[in-house]
mmCIF file of C-alpha atoms in Angstrom:
data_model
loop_
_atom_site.group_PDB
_atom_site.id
_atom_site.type_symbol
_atom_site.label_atom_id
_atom_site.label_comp_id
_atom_site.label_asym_id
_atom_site.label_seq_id
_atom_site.Cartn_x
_atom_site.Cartn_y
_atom_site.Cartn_z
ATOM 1 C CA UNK A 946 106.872 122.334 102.806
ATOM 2 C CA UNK A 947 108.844 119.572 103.459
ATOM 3 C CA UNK A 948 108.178 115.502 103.485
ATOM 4 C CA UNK A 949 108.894 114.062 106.867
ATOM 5 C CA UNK A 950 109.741 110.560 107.940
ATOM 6 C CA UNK A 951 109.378 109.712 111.059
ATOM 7 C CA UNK A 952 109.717 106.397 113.548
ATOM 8 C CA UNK A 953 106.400 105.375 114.825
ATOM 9 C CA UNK A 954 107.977 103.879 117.804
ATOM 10 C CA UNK A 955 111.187 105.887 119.036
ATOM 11 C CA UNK A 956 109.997 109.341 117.390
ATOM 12 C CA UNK A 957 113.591 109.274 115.458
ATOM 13 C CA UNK A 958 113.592 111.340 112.137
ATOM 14 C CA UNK A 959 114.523 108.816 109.516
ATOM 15 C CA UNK A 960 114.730 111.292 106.660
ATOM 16 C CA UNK A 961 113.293 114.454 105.199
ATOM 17 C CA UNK A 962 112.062 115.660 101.571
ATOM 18 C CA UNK A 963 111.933 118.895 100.783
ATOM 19 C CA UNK A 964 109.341 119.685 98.061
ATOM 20 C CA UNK A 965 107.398 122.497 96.835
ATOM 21 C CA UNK A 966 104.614 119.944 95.413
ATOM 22 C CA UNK A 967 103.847 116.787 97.018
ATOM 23 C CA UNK A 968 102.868 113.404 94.414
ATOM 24 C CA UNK A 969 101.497 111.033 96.655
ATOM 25 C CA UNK A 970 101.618 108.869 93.459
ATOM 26 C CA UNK A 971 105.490 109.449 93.429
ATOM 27 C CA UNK A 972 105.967 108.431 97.108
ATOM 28 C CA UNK A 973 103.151 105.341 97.214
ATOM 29 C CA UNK A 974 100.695 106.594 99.467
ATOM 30 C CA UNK A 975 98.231 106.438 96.560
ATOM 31 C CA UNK A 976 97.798 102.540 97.067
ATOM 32 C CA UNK A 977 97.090 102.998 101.260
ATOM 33 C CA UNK A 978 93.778 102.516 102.061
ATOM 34 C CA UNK A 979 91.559 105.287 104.615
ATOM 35 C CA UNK A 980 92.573 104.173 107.620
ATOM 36 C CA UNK A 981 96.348 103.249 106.960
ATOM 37 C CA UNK A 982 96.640 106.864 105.455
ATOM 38 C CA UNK A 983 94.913 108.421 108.571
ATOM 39 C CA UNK A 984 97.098 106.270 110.816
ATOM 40 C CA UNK A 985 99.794 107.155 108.941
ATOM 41 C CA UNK A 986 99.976 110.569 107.798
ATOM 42 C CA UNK A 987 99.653 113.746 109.616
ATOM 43 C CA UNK A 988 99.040 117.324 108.580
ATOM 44 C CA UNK A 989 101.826 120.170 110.706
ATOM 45 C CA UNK A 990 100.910 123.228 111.189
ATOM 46 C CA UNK A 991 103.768 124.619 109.383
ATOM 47 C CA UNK A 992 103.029 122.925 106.262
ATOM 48 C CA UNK A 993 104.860 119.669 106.419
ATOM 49 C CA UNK A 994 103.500 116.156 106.051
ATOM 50 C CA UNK A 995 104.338 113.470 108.694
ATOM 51 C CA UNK A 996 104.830 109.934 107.669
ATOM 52 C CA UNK A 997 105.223 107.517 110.333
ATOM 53 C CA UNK A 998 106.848 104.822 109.330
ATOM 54 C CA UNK A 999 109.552 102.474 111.535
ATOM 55 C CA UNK A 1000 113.711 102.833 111.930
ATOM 56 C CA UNK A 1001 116.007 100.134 111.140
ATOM 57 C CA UNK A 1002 116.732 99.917 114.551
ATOM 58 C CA UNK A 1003 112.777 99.510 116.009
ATOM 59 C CA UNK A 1004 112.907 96.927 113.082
ATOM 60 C CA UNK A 1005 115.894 95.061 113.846
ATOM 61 C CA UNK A 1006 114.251 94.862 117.639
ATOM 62 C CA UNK A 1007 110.616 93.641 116.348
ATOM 63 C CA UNK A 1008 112.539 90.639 114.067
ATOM 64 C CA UNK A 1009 114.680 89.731 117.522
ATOM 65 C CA UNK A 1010 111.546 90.303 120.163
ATOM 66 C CA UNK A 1011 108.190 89.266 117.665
ATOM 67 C CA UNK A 1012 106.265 89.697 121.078
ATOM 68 C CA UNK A 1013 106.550 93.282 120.904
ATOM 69 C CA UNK A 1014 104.129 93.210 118.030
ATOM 70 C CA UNK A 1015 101.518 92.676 120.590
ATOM 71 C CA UNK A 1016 102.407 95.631 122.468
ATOM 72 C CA UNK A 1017 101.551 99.813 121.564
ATOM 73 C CA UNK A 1018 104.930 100.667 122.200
ATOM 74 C CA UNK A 1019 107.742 98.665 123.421
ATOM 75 C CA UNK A 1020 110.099 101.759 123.699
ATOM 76 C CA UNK A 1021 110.265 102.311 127.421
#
């Protein structure tokens, strides 16, 4: 099983944990509420969890462009 960040907006792997037991404690997803946690984490069917989270680059863009906020995706 392995812990999988990923970029909500360009799909870009931003890292990757590999653990045989997963503390949500550990990695702060304790302190998410419902909906954040079922916006944000997903369930593969090969075991891993999916974080979604945001690059350094889709960040850098949002602080330059704060209009995009308003959009779903502003990756074209």
């Amino acid at each position: 099983m392995a812990i999988v960040y990923k970029c909500r907006h360009c799909g870009q792997e931003i890292g990757k944990l590999d653990q045989q037991m997963l503390d949500t404690s550990m990695l702060g997803l304790d302190q998410l509420s419902s909906a954040d946690k079922r916006d944000m984490i997903s369930y593969e069917t090969n075991g891993d969890v999916q974080i979604k989270s945001i690059c350094e680059s889709c960040e850098e863009s949002l602080g330059n462009h704060p209009q995009y906020h308003e959009l779903d995706y502003f990756i074209q």
